[in-house]
CSV table of C-alpha atoms in Angstrom, one decimal:
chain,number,residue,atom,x,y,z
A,1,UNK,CA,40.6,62.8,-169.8
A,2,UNK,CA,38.4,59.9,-169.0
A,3,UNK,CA,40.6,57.3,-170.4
A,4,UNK,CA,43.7,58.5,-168.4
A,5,UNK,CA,41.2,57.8,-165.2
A,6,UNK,CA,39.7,54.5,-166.0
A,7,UNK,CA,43.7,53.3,-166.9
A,8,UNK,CA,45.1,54.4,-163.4
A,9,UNK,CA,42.3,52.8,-161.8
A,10,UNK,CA,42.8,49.8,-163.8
A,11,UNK,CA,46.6,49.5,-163.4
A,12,UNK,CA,46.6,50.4,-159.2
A,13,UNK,CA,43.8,47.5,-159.2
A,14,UNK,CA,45.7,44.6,-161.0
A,15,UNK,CA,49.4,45.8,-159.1
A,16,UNK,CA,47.6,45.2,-156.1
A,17,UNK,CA,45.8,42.1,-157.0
A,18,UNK,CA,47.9,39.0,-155.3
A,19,UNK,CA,48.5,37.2,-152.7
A,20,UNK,CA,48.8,39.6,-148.9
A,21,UNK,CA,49.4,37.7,-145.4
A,22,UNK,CA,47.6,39.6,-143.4
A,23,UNK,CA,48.1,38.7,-139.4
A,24,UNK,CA,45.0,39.1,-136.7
A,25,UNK,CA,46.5,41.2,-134.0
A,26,UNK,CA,44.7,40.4,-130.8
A,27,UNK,CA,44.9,37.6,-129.1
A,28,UNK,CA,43.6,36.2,-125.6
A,29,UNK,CA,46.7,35.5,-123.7
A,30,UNK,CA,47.2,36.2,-120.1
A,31,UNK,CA,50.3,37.3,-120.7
A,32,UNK,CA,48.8,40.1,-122.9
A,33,UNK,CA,48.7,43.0,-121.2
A,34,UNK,CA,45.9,45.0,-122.9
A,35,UNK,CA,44.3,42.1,-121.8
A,36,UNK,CA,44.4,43.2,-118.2
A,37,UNK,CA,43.6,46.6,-116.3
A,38,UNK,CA,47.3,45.8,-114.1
A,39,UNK,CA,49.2,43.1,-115.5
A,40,UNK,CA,48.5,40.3,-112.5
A,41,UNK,CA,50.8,40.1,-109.6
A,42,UNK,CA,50.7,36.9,-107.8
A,43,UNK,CA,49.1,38.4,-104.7
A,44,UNK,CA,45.8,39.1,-107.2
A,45,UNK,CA,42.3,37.5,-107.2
A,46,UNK,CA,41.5,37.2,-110.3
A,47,UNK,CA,38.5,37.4,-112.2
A,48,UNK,CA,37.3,35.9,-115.1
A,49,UNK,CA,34.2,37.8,-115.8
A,50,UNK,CA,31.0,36.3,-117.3
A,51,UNK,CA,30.1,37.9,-120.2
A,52,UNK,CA,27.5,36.3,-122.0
A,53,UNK,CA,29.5,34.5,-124.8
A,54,UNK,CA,32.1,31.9,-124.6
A,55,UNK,CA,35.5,33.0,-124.7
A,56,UNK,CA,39.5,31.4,-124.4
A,57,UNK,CA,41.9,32.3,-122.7
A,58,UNK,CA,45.9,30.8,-123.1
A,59,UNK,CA,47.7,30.5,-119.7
A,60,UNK,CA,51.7,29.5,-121.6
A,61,UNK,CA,53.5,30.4,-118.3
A,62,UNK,CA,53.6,29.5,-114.7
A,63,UNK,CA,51.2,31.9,-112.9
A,64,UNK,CA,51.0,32.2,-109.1
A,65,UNK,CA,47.8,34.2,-107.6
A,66,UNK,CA,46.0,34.1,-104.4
A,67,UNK,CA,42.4,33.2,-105.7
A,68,UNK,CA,41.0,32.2,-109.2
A,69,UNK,CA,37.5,32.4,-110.2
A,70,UNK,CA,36.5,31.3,-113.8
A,71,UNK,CA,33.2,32.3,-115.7
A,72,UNK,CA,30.2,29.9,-115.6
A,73,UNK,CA,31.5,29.2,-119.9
A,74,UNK,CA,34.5,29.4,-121.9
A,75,UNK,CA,38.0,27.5,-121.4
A,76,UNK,CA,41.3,28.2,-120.3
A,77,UNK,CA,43.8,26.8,-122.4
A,78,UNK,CA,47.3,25.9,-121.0
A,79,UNK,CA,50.6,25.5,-122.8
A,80,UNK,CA,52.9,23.5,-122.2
A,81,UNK,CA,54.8,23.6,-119.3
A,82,UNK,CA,52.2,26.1,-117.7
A,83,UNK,CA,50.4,26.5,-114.9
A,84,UNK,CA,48.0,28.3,-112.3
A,85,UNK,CA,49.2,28.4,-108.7
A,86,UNK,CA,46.9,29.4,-105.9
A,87,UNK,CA,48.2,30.7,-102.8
A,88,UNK,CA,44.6,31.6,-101.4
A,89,UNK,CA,47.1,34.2,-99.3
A,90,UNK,CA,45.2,37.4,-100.2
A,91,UNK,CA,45.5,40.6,-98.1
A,92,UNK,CA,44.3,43.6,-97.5
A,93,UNK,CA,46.9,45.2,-100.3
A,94,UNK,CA,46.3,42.7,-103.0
A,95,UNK,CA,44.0,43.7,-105.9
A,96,UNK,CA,41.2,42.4,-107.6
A,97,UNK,CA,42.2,42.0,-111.3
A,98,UNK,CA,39.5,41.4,-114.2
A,99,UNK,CA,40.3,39.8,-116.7
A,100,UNK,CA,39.1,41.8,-120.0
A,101,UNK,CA,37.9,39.3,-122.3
A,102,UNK,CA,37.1,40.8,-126.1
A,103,UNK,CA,35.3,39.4,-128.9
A,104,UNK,CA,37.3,40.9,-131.9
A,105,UNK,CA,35.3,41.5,-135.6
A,106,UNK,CA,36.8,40.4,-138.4
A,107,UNK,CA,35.5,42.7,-140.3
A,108,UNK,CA,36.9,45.6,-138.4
A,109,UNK,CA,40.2,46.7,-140.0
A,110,UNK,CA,42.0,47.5,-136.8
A,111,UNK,CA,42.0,44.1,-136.0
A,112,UNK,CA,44.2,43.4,-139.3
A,113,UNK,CA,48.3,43.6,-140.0
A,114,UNK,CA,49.9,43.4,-143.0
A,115,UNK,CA,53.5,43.6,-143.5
A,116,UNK,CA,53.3,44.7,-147.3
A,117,UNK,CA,51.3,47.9,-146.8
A,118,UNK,CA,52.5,48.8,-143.7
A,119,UNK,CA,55.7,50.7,-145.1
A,120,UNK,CA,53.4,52.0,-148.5
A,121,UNK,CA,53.8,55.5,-149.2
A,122,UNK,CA,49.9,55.0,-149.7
A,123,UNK,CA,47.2,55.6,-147.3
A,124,UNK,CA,45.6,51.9,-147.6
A,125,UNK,CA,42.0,51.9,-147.3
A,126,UNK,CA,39.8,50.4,-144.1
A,127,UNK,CA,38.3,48.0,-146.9
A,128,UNK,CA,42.1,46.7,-148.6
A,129,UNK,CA,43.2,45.9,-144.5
A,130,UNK,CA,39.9,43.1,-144.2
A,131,UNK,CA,41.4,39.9,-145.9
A,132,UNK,CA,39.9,38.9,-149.1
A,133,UNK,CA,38.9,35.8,-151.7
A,134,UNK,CA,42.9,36.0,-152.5
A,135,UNK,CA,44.6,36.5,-149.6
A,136,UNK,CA,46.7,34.7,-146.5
A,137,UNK,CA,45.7,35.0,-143.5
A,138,UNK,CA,47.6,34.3,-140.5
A,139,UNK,CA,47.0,33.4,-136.8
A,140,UNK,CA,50.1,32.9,-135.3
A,141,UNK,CA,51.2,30.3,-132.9
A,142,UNK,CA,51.1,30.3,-129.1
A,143,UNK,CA,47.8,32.4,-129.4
A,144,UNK,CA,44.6,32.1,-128.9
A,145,UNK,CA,41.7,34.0,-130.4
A,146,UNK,CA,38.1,35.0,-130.2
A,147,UNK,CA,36.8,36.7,-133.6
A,148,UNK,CA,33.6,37.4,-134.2
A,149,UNK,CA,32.3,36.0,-137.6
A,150,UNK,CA,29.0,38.1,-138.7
A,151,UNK,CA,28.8,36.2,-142.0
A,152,UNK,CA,30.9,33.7,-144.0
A,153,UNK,CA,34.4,35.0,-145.2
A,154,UNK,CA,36.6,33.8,-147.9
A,155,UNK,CA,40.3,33.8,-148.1
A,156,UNK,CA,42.8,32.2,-150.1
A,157,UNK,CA,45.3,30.6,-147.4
A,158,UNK,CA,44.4,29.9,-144.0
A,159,UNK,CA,47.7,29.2,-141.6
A,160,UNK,CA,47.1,29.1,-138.1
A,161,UNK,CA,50.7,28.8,-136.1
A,162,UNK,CA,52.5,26.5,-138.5
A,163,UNK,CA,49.6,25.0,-139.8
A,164,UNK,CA,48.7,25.7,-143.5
A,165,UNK,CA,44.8,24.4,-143.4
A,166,UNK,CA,43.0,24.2,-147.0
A,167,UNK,CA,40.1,26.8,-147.2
């Protein structure tokens, strides 16, 4: 009885040994709209709050608002062909719009994707979504992201957009 055990253990373990892109899901766009309580109109002020860490933020449109006012650190980072219009026209029905800034853990497996288990007929475990030693992971391009490194990680590819860097 024991045998049978320790060989389905052994045989699930070395089928799912090899190589899994797994993709970090959040990013800090503006045009994200978890990002944002409303998504912005251009009548907004908007706020990008301090928060006591630096963060990014990728502007890749044209964005028109009536005020703008940035944290004391962090960056915003435009694409190309973008840009922040300020009308300074606010009124009495315009909004005040926050901008929700996150620092996302990669060690927190709701932060992970991965094409290959999502369609298993297997529950995959918190621990198998967290990229490992021999695994791709996958930033992709036109993003920008704030993750939250609480010790040094290994992985086996590292591709950010269409960038393959060597790890």
């Amino acid at each position: 009885m024991s045998v049978l055990f320790l060989l389905t253990v052994v045989v699930f373990c070395e089928a799912s040994s090899g190589v899994v892109r797994k993709y970090f899901v959040h990013s800090n766009n503006w045009s994200n709209s978890k990002n944002w309580d409303v998504s912005p109109d251009p009548c907004d002020a908007v706020i990008l709050p301090d928060l006591g860490y630096d963060y990014s933020v990728l502007v890749a449109s044209r964005v028109q608002l009536s005020s703008l006012k940035f944290p004391s650190t962090g960056e915003v980072v435009f694409g190309e062909k973008s840009s922040i219009s300020l009308s300074g026209l606010g009124s009495g029905q315009c909004l005040s719009n926050t901008y929700r800034a996150r620092q996302f853990s990669w060690g927190d497996p709701n932060n992970w994707y991965s094409p290959n288990t999502q369609d298993s007929i297997f529950k995959t475990a918190d621990s198998d979504k967290i990229p490992c030693v021999t695994d791709e992971v996958v930033f992709n391009k036109s993003s920008v992201f704030n993750v939250l490194l609480d010790k040094s990680v290994e992985v086996g590819a590292l591709r950010i957009g269409d960038i393959d860097l060597d790890t």
